[in-house]
Coordinates of N, CA and C in Angstrom, one line a residue:
X483 N 0.4 -1.2 0.1 CA 0.0 0.2 -0.2 C 0.7 1.3 0.6
X484 N 0.7 2.1 -0.6 CA 1.2 3.7 -1.0 C 1.3 4.2 0.2
X485 N 2.5 4.6 0.6 CA 1.9 5.5 2.3 C 2.9 6.5 1.6
X486 N 2.6 7.3 2.6 CA 3.0 9.7 2.1 C 3.6 9.3 2.7
X487 N 5.2 9.2 2.8 CA 7.1 9.3 3.0 C 6.6 10.6 3.8
X488 N 5.9 11.6 5.0 CA 6.6 12.0 5.3 C 6.3 11.6 6.7
X489 N 5.1 10.8 6.4 CA 4.5 10.3 8.2 C 4.1 9.3 7.7
X490 N 5.1 7.9 9.2 CA 5.2 6.9 8.7 C 3.7 6.3 9.0
X491 N 3.4 6.6 10.8 CA 2.8 5.9 11.3 C 2.2 6.1 12.6
X492 N 0.6 5.6 13.3 CA 0.6 6.4 14.5 C -0.5 7.5 14.3
X493 N -1.0 8.2 15.0 CA -1.3 9.2 15.9 C -1.7 11.1 14.1
X494 N -0.6 10.6 13.5 CA -0.6 11.8 12.9 C -1.1 11.3 11.9
X495 N -0.6 10.0 11.4 CA -0.4 9.5 9.4 C -2.1 9.0 9.7
X496 N -2.8 8.5 10.6 CA -4.2 9.0 10.9 C -5.5 10.5 10.6
X497 N -4.8 11.5 11.0 CA -4.9 13.2 12.0 C -4.8 13.6 10.1
X498 N -3.5 12.9 9.4 CA -3.6 13.6 7.8 C -4.4 13.1 7.6
X499 N -4.8 11.8 7.3 CA -5.6 10.7 6.6 C -6.6 11.5 6.4
X500 N -7.7 11.5 7.0 CA -8.4 12.4 7.9 C -8.8 14.4 7.2
X501 N -7.4 14.7 7.4 CA -7.8 16.0 6.8 C -7.8 15.2 5.2
X502 N -7.0 15.4 4.9 CA -6.8 14.8 3.6 C -7.8 14.6 2.8
X503 N -9.6 13.5 3.7 CA -10.6 13.2 3.1 C -12.0 13.7 3.3
X504 N -11.4 14.4 4.5 CA -12.5 15.9 4.8 C -12.6 16.9 5.0
X505 N -13.1 17.6 3.2 CA -12.3 19.0 3.8 C -13.0 20.4 4.5
X506 N -11.7 21.1 4.5 CA -11.3 22.0 6.0 C -13.4 22.9 5.2
X507 N -13.3 23.8 6.0 CA -14.9 24.8 6.3 C -14.1 26.2 5.8
X508 N -15.1 27.0 4.4 CA -14.8 28.2 4.6 C -15.4 29.9 5.7
X509 N -14.3 30.1 6.3 CA -14.9 31.2 7.1 C -16.0 31.7 7.0
X510 N -16.3 32.4 6.3 CA -18.1 32.3 6.6 C -19.3 31.8 6.4
X511 N -18.3 29.8 7.3 CA -19.4 29.1 7.2 C -19.9 29.4 8.8
X512 N -18.5 29.9 9.7 CA -18.0 29.8 10.9 C -20.0 30.5 12.0
X513 N -20.5 31.7 11.6 CA -21.6 31.5 11.9 C -22.9 31.3 12.0
X514 N -22.9 30.0 10.4 CA -24.2 29.8 11.0 C -23.4 27.9 11.3
X515 N -22.4 27.6 11.1 CA -22.4 26.7 12.6 C -22.1 26.2 13.4
X516 N -22.3 27.9 14.0 CA -22.5 28.1 15.5 C -23.2 28.2 15.9
X517 N -24.9 29.3 15.2 CA -25.2 28.9 15.6 C -26.0 28.0 15.7
X518 N -25.9 27.1 14.9 CA -27.1 25.4 14.8 C -26.0 24.9 16.5
X519 N -25.1 25.4 16.4 CA -24.4 24.3 18.2 C -25.1 24.5 18.7
X520 N -25.3 26.1 19.0 CA -26.4 27.5 19.9 C -26.9 26.3 19.9
X521 N -27.9 26.2 19.6 CA -29.6 25.6 18.8 C -29.7 24.5 19.8
X522 N -28.9 23.4 19.8 CA -28.5 21.9 19.4 C -28.6 22.4 21.3
X523 N -27.0 23.0 21.6 CA -26.8 23.1 23.6 C -27.9 24.1 24.4
X524 N -28.5 24.6 23.8 CA -29.5 24.9 24.3 C -30.9 24.3 24.7
X525 N -30.9 24.0 23.7 CA -32.2 22.4 23.7 C -31.8 21.2 23.8
X526 N -30.7 21.2 24.5 CA -30.0 19.4 24.8 C -31.6 18.3 25.6
X527 N -31.9 19.2 26.5 CA -33.0 18.6 26.8 C -34.0 18.1 26.1
X528 N -34.0 18.5 25.0 CA -35.3 17.8 23.6 C -34.4 17.3 22.7
X529 N -34.8 16.3 23.1 CA -34.1 15.3 21.8 C -34.5 16.5 20.5
X530 N -35.6 16.4 20.1 CA -35.9 16.6 18.5 C -34.9 18.1 18.2
X531 N -35.3 19.8 19.1 CA -34.6 20.3 18.9 C -33.0 20.6 18.5
X532 N -32.3 18.6 20.2 CA -31.4 18.7 20.0 C -30.5 18.5 18.5
X533 N -31.4 17.6 17.9 CA -30.7 16.8 16.9 C -31.2 17.9 15.3
X534 N -32.7 18.9 15.7 CA -32.3 19.5 15.0 C -31.3 21.0 14.2
X535 N -30.4 20.9 15.8 CA -29.1 21.9 15.8 C -27.7 21.1 15.1
X536 N -27.9 20.4 15.1 CA -26.5 19.4 14.9 C -26.9 18.9 13.3
X537 N -28.1 18.4 13.3 CA -28.0 18.0 11.9 C -27.8 19.3 10.7
X538 N -28.2 20.5 11.6 CA -28.2 22.1 10.5 C -26.8 22.7 10.5
X539 N -25.9 21.8 11.4 CA -25.0 21.8 12.3 C -24.1 21.5 10.5
X540 N -24.2 20.2 10.3 CA -23.7 19.8 10.1 C -23.8 20.0 7.9
X541 N -25.1 20.0 7.7 CA -25.7 20.3 6.5 C -25.0 21.7 6.6
X542 N -24.1 22.8 7.2 CA -24.1 23.7 6.8 C -22.1 23.3 7.0
X543 N -21.3 23.2 7.7 CA -19.9 23.0 7.8 C -20.2 22.4 5.7
X544 N -20.9 21.3 5.4 CA -21.0 20.2 4.3 C -21.2 22.0 3.1
X545 N -22.3 22.9 3.6 CA -21.8 23.7 2.5 C -21.2 23.9 2.3
X546 N -20.2 24.7 3.0 CA -18.9 25.9 3.5 C -18.5 25.4 3.1
X547 N -18.0 24.2 2.2 CA -17.0 22.9 2.6 C -14.8 24.0 0.8
X548 N -14.8 23.7 1.6 CA -13.1 24.1 0.7 C -12.3 23.8 0.5
X549 N -12.8 22.5 -0.9 CA -12.2 21.2 -1.1 C -10.8 22.3 -1.7
X550 N -9.1 21.6 -0.7 CA -7.7 21.6 -1.7 C -8.8 21.5 -3.4
X551 N -7.8 21.8 -4.0 CA -7.4 21.8 -5.9 C -6.3 21.8 -5.9
X552 N -6.3 21.3 -7.0 CA -4.6 21.9 -7.7 C -4.6 21.7 -9.2
X553 N -4.7 23.6 -9.8 CA -4.9 23.6 -10.7 C -3.4 22.6 -11.8
X554 N -3.8 22.7 -13.5 CA -2.9 22.6 -13.9 C -1.6 23.1 -14.3
X555 N -1.3 23.0 -14.8 CA 0.2 23.7 -15.1 C 0.7 24.4 -16.1
X556 N 0.0 24.0 -17.7 CA -0.3 23.7 -19.0 C 0.0 25.7 -19.6
X557 N 0.9 26.1 -19.3 CA 0.7 27.5 -19.6 C -1.1 27.9 -20.3
X558 N -1.3 28.8 -20.8 CA -2.8 29.3 -22.0 C -4.1 28.3 -21.2
X559 N -4.3 28.6 -19.9 CA -5.4 27.2 -20.6 C -6.3 28.0 -18.8
X560 N -7.4 28.1 -18.8 CA -8.7 28.1 -18.2 C -9.3 27.5 -17.5
X561 N -9.3 28.2 -16.7 CA -10.2 26.4 -15.4 C -11.4 27.2 -15.0
X562 N -12.8 26.0 -14.5 CA -14.0 27.1 -13.7 C -13.2 27.2 -12.9
X563 N -14.4 28.0 -13.1 CA -14.4 29.3 -11.3 C -15.2 28.5 -10.3
X564 N -15.7 27.3 -10.8 CA -16.9 27.4 -9.2 C -16.9 25.5 -10.0
X565 N -17.0 24.7 -8.8 CA -18.0 23.5 -9.3 C -19.3 23.7 -9.6
X566 N -19.6 23.0 -10.4 CA -20.6 22.9 -10.9 C -21.4 21.9 -12.1
X567 N -22.8 22.1 -12.6 CA -22.8 21.7 -14.7 C -22.7 22.3 -15.3
X568 N -22.0 22.5 -16.3 CA -22.4 23.0 -17.2 C -23.7 23.1 -18.1
X569 N -23.9 24.5 -17.6 CA -25.3 25.1 -18.8 C -25.8 25.7 -19.7
X570 N -24.9 26.1 -20.1 CA -24.6 27.2 -20.9 C -23.3 27.6 -21.7
X571 N -23.4 27.1 -22.9 CA -22.2 27.4 -24.0 C -22.5 28.6 -25.8
X572 N -22.2 29.3 -25.0 CA -22.8 30.5 -26.3 C -21.5 32.0 -26.0
X573 N -22.5 33.0 -27.1 CA -21.4 33.9 -27.4 C -22.4 34.8 -27.0
X574 N -21.6 36.2 -26.0 CA -22.6 36.5 -25.4 C -21.7 38.3 -25.1
X575 N -22.6 39.0 -24.4 CA -22.1 40.8 -24.3 C -21.6 40.2 -22.5
X576 N -20.7 41.5 -22.2 CA -20.1 40.9 -21.8 C -21.1 41.8 -20.9
X577 N -20.6 41.7 -18.9 CA -21.7 43.0 -17.8 C -21.4 44.2 -18.5
X578 N -22.5 44.9 -18.9 CA -22.5 46.5 -19.1 C -21.6 47.2 -18.6
X579 N -21.7 46.8 -16.3 CA -21.4 47.3 -15.6 C -19.4 47.9 -15.5
X580 N -19.3 46.5 -16.4 CA -17.6 47.1 -16.8 C -17.0 48.2 -17.9
X581 N -18.3 48.1 -18.5 CA -17.9 49.5 -19.9 C -17.0 49.1 -20.8
X582 N -16.7 47.7 -21.1 CA -15.8 46.9 -22.3 C -16.7 47.1 -23.2
X583 N -16.2 46.2 -24.9 CA -16.8 47.1 -25.9 C -17.9 46.4 -25.2
X584 N -19.2 45.9 -26.7 CA -20.5 45.3 -26.8 C -20.3 44.3 -27.7
X585 N -19.3 43.7 -27.1 CA -18.2 42.7 -28.7 C -19.0 41.6 -28.0
X586 N -19.7 39.9 -28.3 CA -20.5 39.1 -28.1 C -18.7 38.1 -27.8
X587 N -18.4 37.4 -26.3 CA -17.2 36.8 -26.5 C -18.2 35.7 -26.3
X588 N -16.8 34.7 -25.6 CA -17.1 33.3 -25.9 C -17.8 32.8 -23.8
X589 N -19.3 31.9 -23.5 CA -19.3 32.3 -22.2 C -19.7 31.4 -21.6
X590 N -18.9 30.6 -21.0 CA -19.2 28.6 -20.3 C -20.7 29.0 -19.4
X591 N -20.9 28.8 -19.2 CA -22.1 29.3 -17.7 C -22.1 28.0 -16.8
X592 N -21.6 28.1 -15.2 CA -22.0 26.9 -15.1 C -22.7 26.9 -12.8
X593 N -23.1 25.8 -12.9 CA -25.1 26.2 -12.5 C -24.6 25.4 -11.4
X594 N -24.7 25.5 -9.6 CA -24.8 25.4 -8.4 C -25.2 25.2 -8.2
X595 N -26.1 23.6 -7.9 CA -26.6 23.4 -6.5 C -26.3 23.7 -4.8
X596 N -27.8 23.8 -4.8 CA -27.4 23.3 -3.3 C -26.3 22.5 -2.8
X597 N -25.6 21.7 -3.2 CA -24.9 19.7 -3.2 C -23.6 20.6 -3.8
X598 N -23.9 21.8 -4.3 CA -21.9 22.1 -4.2 C -21.0 23.0 -4.0
X599 N -20.3 22.9 -3.7 CA -18.7 23.7 -3.0 C -18.9 24.6 -3.7
X600 N -19.2 26.3 -2.6 CA -19.5 27.5 -3.5 C -18.7 27.9 -3.0
X601 N -18.0 28.1 -3.3 CA -15.8 29.1 -3.4 C -16.2 29.5 -4.4
X602 N -15.8 30.4 -5.0 CA -15.4 31.0 -6.2 C -13.5 30.6 -6.1
X603 N -13.4 30.7 -7.5 CA -11.3 30.3 -7.7 C -10.9 31.2 -9.2
X604 N -9.8 31.6 -8.9 CA -9.8 32.6 -10.2 C -9.4 31.5 -11.4
X605 N -10.2 31.8 -12.5 CA -9.8 31.2 -13.5 C -8.5 30.9 -14.4
X606 N -8.2 32.4 -14.1 CA -6.5 32.0 -14.7 C -5.5 32.7 -13.2
X607 N -4.5 33.1 -13.4 CA -3.9 34.1 -12.4 C -3.3 35.5 -13.3
X608 N -3.2 36.2 -12.6 CA -3.2 37.8 -13.4 C -3.9 38.3 -12.0
X609 N -2.9 39.8 -12.5 CA -4.7 40.8 -11.7 C -5.6 41.2 -11.6
X610 N -6.2 41.7 -10.5 CA -7.2 41.8 -10.8 C -7.7 43.4 -11.4
X611 N -8.3 43.6 -12.5 CA -7.8 45.1 -13.1 C -10.5 46.1 -12.8
X612 N -10.7 45.1 -12.3 CA -12.2 45.7 -12.0 C -12.5 44.7 -11.5
X613 N -13.7 45.0 -11.0 CA -14.7 44.1 -10.3 C -15.9 45.1 -9.4
X614 N -16.6 45.1 -9.4 CA -18.5 45.9 -9.8 C -19.8 44.7 -9.8
X615 N -20.5 45.0 -8.3 CA -21.7 44.6 -8.1 C -22.4 45.1 -8.7
X616 N -23.0 44.8 -8.9 CA -25.2 45.3 -9.7 C -26.1 44.6 -9.0
X617 N -26.6 45.2 -7.8 CA -28.1 44.2 -7.8 C -29.4 43.7 -8.7
X618 N -29.8 43.3 -8.2 CA -30.7 42.8 -9.8 C -31.9 41.9 -8.9
X619 N -32.6 40.8 -9.4 CA -33.5 39.8 -9.2 C -32.7 38.0 -9.1
X620 N -33.6 36.9 -8.2 CA -33.3 36.4 -7.6 C -33.9 35.6 -8.3
X621 N -33.8 35.2 -10.1 CA -34.6 34.4 -10.1 C -34.1 32.6 -10.5
X622 N -34.3 32.0 -10.9 CA -33.6 30.9 -10.9 C -32.2 30.6 -12.0
X623 N -31.4 30.4 -11.1 CA -30.1 30.5 -11.6 C -29.8 30.1 -13.0
X624 N -30.6 28.6 -13.3 CA -30.5 28.4 -14.5 C -30.8 28.4 -15.2
X625 N -32.4 29.8 -15.5 CA -32.6 30.3 -16.2 C -31.5 30.9 -16.8
X626 N -31.3 30.9 -18.6 CA -30.5 32.3 -19.2 C -30.5 33.2 -18.8
X627 N -32.2 34.4 -18.5 CA -32.3 35.1 -18.3 C -31.5 35.6 -17.7
X628 N -30.9 34.9 -16.5 CA -30.8 35.4 -15.0 C -29.0 35.7 -15.3
X629 N -29.1 35.7 -16.2 CA -27.3 36.2 -16.6 C -27.3 37.9 -17.0
X630 N -28.3 37.8 -17.3 CA -28.9 39.6 -17.8 C -29.9 40.1 -16.6
X631 N -31.0 39.6 -15.6 CA -31.8 39.9 -14.5 C -30.5 40.0 -13.3
X632 N -30.3 38.8 -12.8 CA -30.4 38.8 -12.0 C -28.7 39.7 -10.2
X633 N -29.1 39.7 -9.4 CA -27.7 40.2 -8.7 C -26.5 39.3 -9.3
X634 N -25.2 40.1 -10.1 CA -24.3 40.1 -9.7 C -23.3 40.3 -9.7
X635 N -22.0 39.7 -9.6 CA -20.6 40.6 -9.3 C -19.7 39.9 -10.5
X636 N -19.0 40.6 -10.8 CA -18.4 40.9 -12.5 C -16.7 40.8 -11.3
X637 N -15.8 39.7 -12.1 CA -14.0 40.7 -11.6 C -13.8 40.3 -13.3
X638 N -12.9 41.2 -13.0 CA -11.9 41.1 -14.4 C -10.5 40.8 -14.3
X639 N -10.0 39.9 -15.1 CA -8.5 39.2 -14.2 C -7.4 39.1 -15.4
X640 N -6.9 40.2 -15.4 CA -5.2 39.9 -16.8 C -4.7 39.3 -16.3
X641 N -4.9 38.1 -17.4 CA -3.1 37.9 -17.1 C -1.4 38.3 -17.4
X642 N -0.1 38.1 -17.2 CA 0.8 39.1 -18.4 C 0.8 38.3 -19.7
X643 N 0.6 38.0 -19.9 CA 0.2 37.7 -21.3 C -0.5 38.8 -21.7
X644 N -1.9 39.5 -21.0 CA -2.6 40.4 -21.6 C -3.8 40.3 -22.1
X645 N -4.5 38.2 -21.6 CA -4.9 37.7 -21.8 C -6.3 38.3 -20.7
X646 N -7.1 38.3 -21.5 CA -8.7 38.5 -20.0 C -9.5 38.5 -20.3
X647 N -9.9 37.8 -18.7 CA -11.7 36.9 -19.2 C -11.5 37.3 -17.3
X648 N -13.3 36.8 -17.1 CA -14.2 37.3 -16.8 C -15.4 36.7 -15.8
X649 N -15.1 36.3 -14.6 CA -15.9 36.2 -13.9 C -17.3 36.6 -13.4
X650 N -18.6 36.4 -13.2 CA -19.0 36.5 -13.0 C -19.9 36.0 -12.0
X651 N -20.4 36.0 -10.7 CA -20.5 35.8 -9.8 C -22.2 36.5 -10.1
X652 N -23.2 35.2 -9.9 CA -24.8 35.0 -9.7 C -25.5 34.2 -8.9
X653 N -26.2 35.1 -8.3 CA -27.0 35.5 -7.6 C -28.5 33.8 -7.9
X654 N -29.3 33.7 -6.7 CA -29.8 32.9 -7.8 C -31.1 32.1 -7.1
X655 N -32.5 31.9 -7.4 CA -33.6 31.2 -6.6 C -33.2 31.6 -5.3
X656 N -32.6 31.1 -4.5 CA -31.9 31.5 -2.5 C -30.7 31.8 -2.3
X657 N -29.7 31.6 -3.3 CA -29.2 32.4 -2.7 C -29.4 34.1 -2.4
X658 N -29.1 34.5 -2.3 CA -28.9 35.7 -1.5 C -27.6 37.0 -0.5
X659 N -26.9 36.1 -0.9 CA -26.0 36.6 -0.5 C -25.0 36.5 -1.2
X660 N -23.9 37.2 -2.3 CA -22.6 37.2 -2.9 C -21.1 37.7 -2.1
X661 N -20.5 37.0 -1.7 CA -19.2 37.4 -1.2 C -17.6 37.8 -2.0
X662 N -17.1 38.7 -2.5 CA -15.8 38.8 -3.2 C -15.1 38.9 -2.5
X663 N -14.1 38.6 -2.0 CA -12.9 39.1 -1.1 C -11.3 40.0 -2.0
X664 N -11.5 40.1 -2.8 CA -10.6 40.7 -4.0 C -11.2 42.0 -4.3
X665 N -9.6 42.6 -4.2 CA -10.3 44.0 -5.3 C -9.7 44.0 -5.5
X666 N -9.8 45.1 -6.7 CA -8.6 45.2 -8.4 C -6.9 46.4 -7.7
X667 N -6.3 44.9 -8.5 CA -5.1 45.7 -7.7 C -4.7 44.0 -7.5
X668 N -5.6 43.3 -6.6 CA -4.8 42.1 -5.9 C -4.0 40.9 -7.5
X669 N -3.2 40.2 -6.7 CA -2.3 39.5 -7.8 C -2.6 37.9 -7.1
X670 N -4.1 36.6 -8.0 CA -4.2 35.9 -7.8 C -3.3 34.9 -9.1
X671 N -3.5 34.1 -7.9 CA -2.6 32.7 -8.6 C -4.1 31.8 -9.7
X672 N -4.5 31.3 -10.5 CA -4.7 30.1 -10.5 C -5.0 29.4 -9.7
X673 N -6.5 29.2 -10.0 CA -7.4 28.1 -8.8 C -7.0 28.4 -7.0
X674 N -7.2 30.0 -7.1 CA -7.5 30.7 -5.9 C -8.3 31.4 -5.2
X675 N -9.1 31.1 -4.1 CA -10.6 31.3 -3.5 C -10.2 33.1 -3.7
X676 N -11.5 33.5 -4.4 CA -11.9 34.7 -3.6 C -13.4 35.5 -3.4
X677 N -13.7 34.1 -3.5 CA -15.3 34.4 -3.3 C -16.2 33.3 -2.8
X678 N -17.4 33.6 -2.9 CA -19.0 32.4 -2.4 C -20.0 32.8 -2.7
X679 N -20.6 32.2 -2.4 CA -23.0 33.1 -2.9 C -23.1 31.6 -2.3
X680 N -24.2 32.0 -1.4 CA -24.7 31.2 -0.1 C -25.9 30.6 -1.0
X681 N -26.3 29.3 -0.2 CA -27.0 28.8 -1.0 C -27.6 28.8 -2.4
X682 N -26.7 28.1 -3.5 CA -26.9 27.8 -4.6 C -27.3 29.1 -5.7
X683 N -26.2 28.7 -7.4 CA -25.8 30.3 -8.2 C -25.2 29.9 -9.0
X684 N -24.7 31.0 -10.0 CA -23.7 29.7 -11.2 C -23.5 31.2 -11.2
X685 N -22.0 31.1 -12.0 CA -20.4 31.3 -12.6 C -20.7 31.3 -14.3
X686 N -21.0 32.8 -14.5 CA -20.4 32.8 -15.9 C -19.0 33.1 -16.4
X687 N -18.6 33.0 -16.6 CA -16.9 32.7 -17.4 C -17.2 33.3 -19.2
X688 N -16.9 34.2 -18.8 CA -16.0 35.3 -20.1 C -14.7 35.0 -20.8
X689 N -14.5 35.0 -22.4 CA -12.8 34.2 -22.7 C -12.9 35.5 -23.9
X690 N -11.4 35.3 -24.2 CA -11.1 36.5 -24.8 C -11.7 35.3 -26.4
X691 N -11.8 36.3 -27.3 CA -12.0 36.6 -28.7 C -11.3 34.9 -28.9
X692 N -11.7 33.9 -30.1 CA -10.6 33.0 -29.9 C -10.0 31.8 -29.5
X693 N -10.6 31.6 -27.9 CA -10.6 30.5 -27.0 C -11.3 29.6 -27.6
X694 N -10.2 28.7 -26.9 CA -10.6 27.2 -27.4 C -12.0 26.6 -26.8
X695 N -13.4 26.0 -26.9 CA -14.0 25.7 -24.9 C -13.7 24.3 -25.2
X696 N -13.4 23.4 -24.3 CA -12.8 22.0 -24.3 C -14.3 21.6 -22.7
X697 N -15.1 22.5 -22.6 CA -15.6 21.5 -22.0 C -17.1 21.1 -22.8
X698 N -18.5 20.6 -22.2 CA -19.4 20.2 -23.2 C -20.8 20.8 -21.6
X699 N -22.0 21.2 -22.6 CA -23.3 20.9 -21.8 C -23.4 19.1 -21.4
X700 N -24.0 20.0 -19.3 CA -24.1 18.6 -18.8 C -23.2 17.7 -18.1
X701 N -20.9 18.5 -18.5 CA -20.6 17.7 -17.8 C -20.1 18.9 -16.8
X702 N -19.7 17.9 -15.9 CA -19.7 18.6 -13.8 C -18.5 18.9 -14.1
X703 N -18.2 20.8 -13.4 CA -17.2 20.8 -13.4 C -16.1 20.8 -11.8
X704 N -14.9 20.9 -11.8 CA -14.5 21.0 -10.7 C -13.6 22.7 -10.6
X705 N -14.5 23.3 -9.7 CA -13.7 24.2 -9.3 C -12.3 24.2 -9.2
X706 N -11.4 25.3 -10.0 CA -9.9 25.1 -9.9 C -8.3 23.7 -10.4
X707 N -8.9 23.2 -11.4 CA -8.9 21.8 -11.1 C -9.1 21.8 -13.0
X708 N -11.1 21.4 -13.3 CA -11.3 21.5 -15.0 C -10.7 22.3 -15.7
X709 N -10.7 21.9 -17.2 CA -10.3 23.0 -17.5 C -11.1 24.0 -18.8
X710 N -11.2 24.7 -18.5 CA -12.8 25.2 -19.4 C -12.3 25.1 -20.9
X711 N -11.6 26.4 -21.0 CA -11.0 26.2 -22.6 C -9.6 26.7 -22.6
X712 N -9.3 26.5 -23.9 CA -7.1 27.6 -24.0 C -7.7 28.3 -24.8
X713 N -6.2 29.2 -23.9 CA -6.6 31.5 -24.4 C -6.0 31.1 -26.2
X714 N -6.5 32.0 -26.8 CA -6.1 31.8 -28.3 C -4.5 32.7 -28.1
X715 N -3.6 31.8 -28.9 CA -2.2 32.1 -29.4 C -2.2 33.5 -28.9
X716 N -1.4 34.4 -27.9 CA -0.3 35.8 -28.4 C -0.7 36.7 -29.9
X717 N -0.4 37.2 -30.0 CA 0.2 37.7 -31.4 C 1.0 37.3 -31.9
X718 N 2.4 37.1 -33.0 CA 3.3 37.0 -32.8 C 4.2 38.1 -32.7
X719 N 4.0 39.4 -32.7 CA 4.6 40.7 -32.4 C 4.4 40.6 -30.4
X720 N 3.7 39.7 -29.8 CA 3.4 39.9 -28.3 C 4.7 39.5 -28.3
X721 N 4.8 38.3 -28.7 CA 5.4 36.8 -28.6 C 7.4 37.6 -28.4
X722 N 7.2 38.3 -29.7 CA 8.6 39.0 -30.0 C 8.8 39.9 -28.9
X723 N 8.3 40.5 -28.8 CA 8.9 41.3 -27.1 C 8.9 41.2 -27.0
X724 N 8.2 40.2 -26.3 CA 9.3 39.2 -24.7 C 9.8 38.6 -24.0
X725 N 10.5 38.1 -26.1 CA 11.1 37.2 -26.7 C 12.5 38.6 -26.4
X726 N 12.8 39.8 -26.7 CA 13.6 40.3 -26.9 C 13.8 41.3 -25.0
X727 N 12.8 41.5 -24.2 CA 12.3 42.0 -23.0 C 12.8 40.9 -21.6

């Protein structure tokens, strides 16, 4: 049987196996789990209340799980920004509030059910050049109209090579809270966690024109690991300029 070379045996090995099998929880879940445990403690003499509190604590810990992911190392790739189901692949104009040209770009939409991990991860490595939140409605995130009508938060990331990818957090029917922990000027590595949406939502990823989309409708994606697309090759002039420097 294969073993981790840094841990031979004993309690330390068992603890490492538990940590690798049970994902940690995002800090945003602590108030929900804490409140549920408080209900269980206060109702410890009432069986149904105690069980309800413990069940709620376990459900919230599962919802706010933050599993570690290992992004690919090959350059020129875009990874899924979230776990979920690829529900739309089409061309669309980026969110108007970003002030970008109204030219349709390839867009891949991922629907997150209440059972998916709800952290969001950077689809590429680079600098955050824009963050914009827009209030809106709370229609079902599975609907195509959700991209336009629902509350959303857009993050634009520019790679060192100049490729620009837009990740848009979209609230859903149950989701009422979008959390974005990044700001303009931040440097993100591919797969870094930058936000979270509470209780059912969607992630739209706008890709540069000419990108090669590598996922299919109905495919399950793992945030930070599943390769969403290949970026178009940079112009020869940019490659030559980079080599000169």
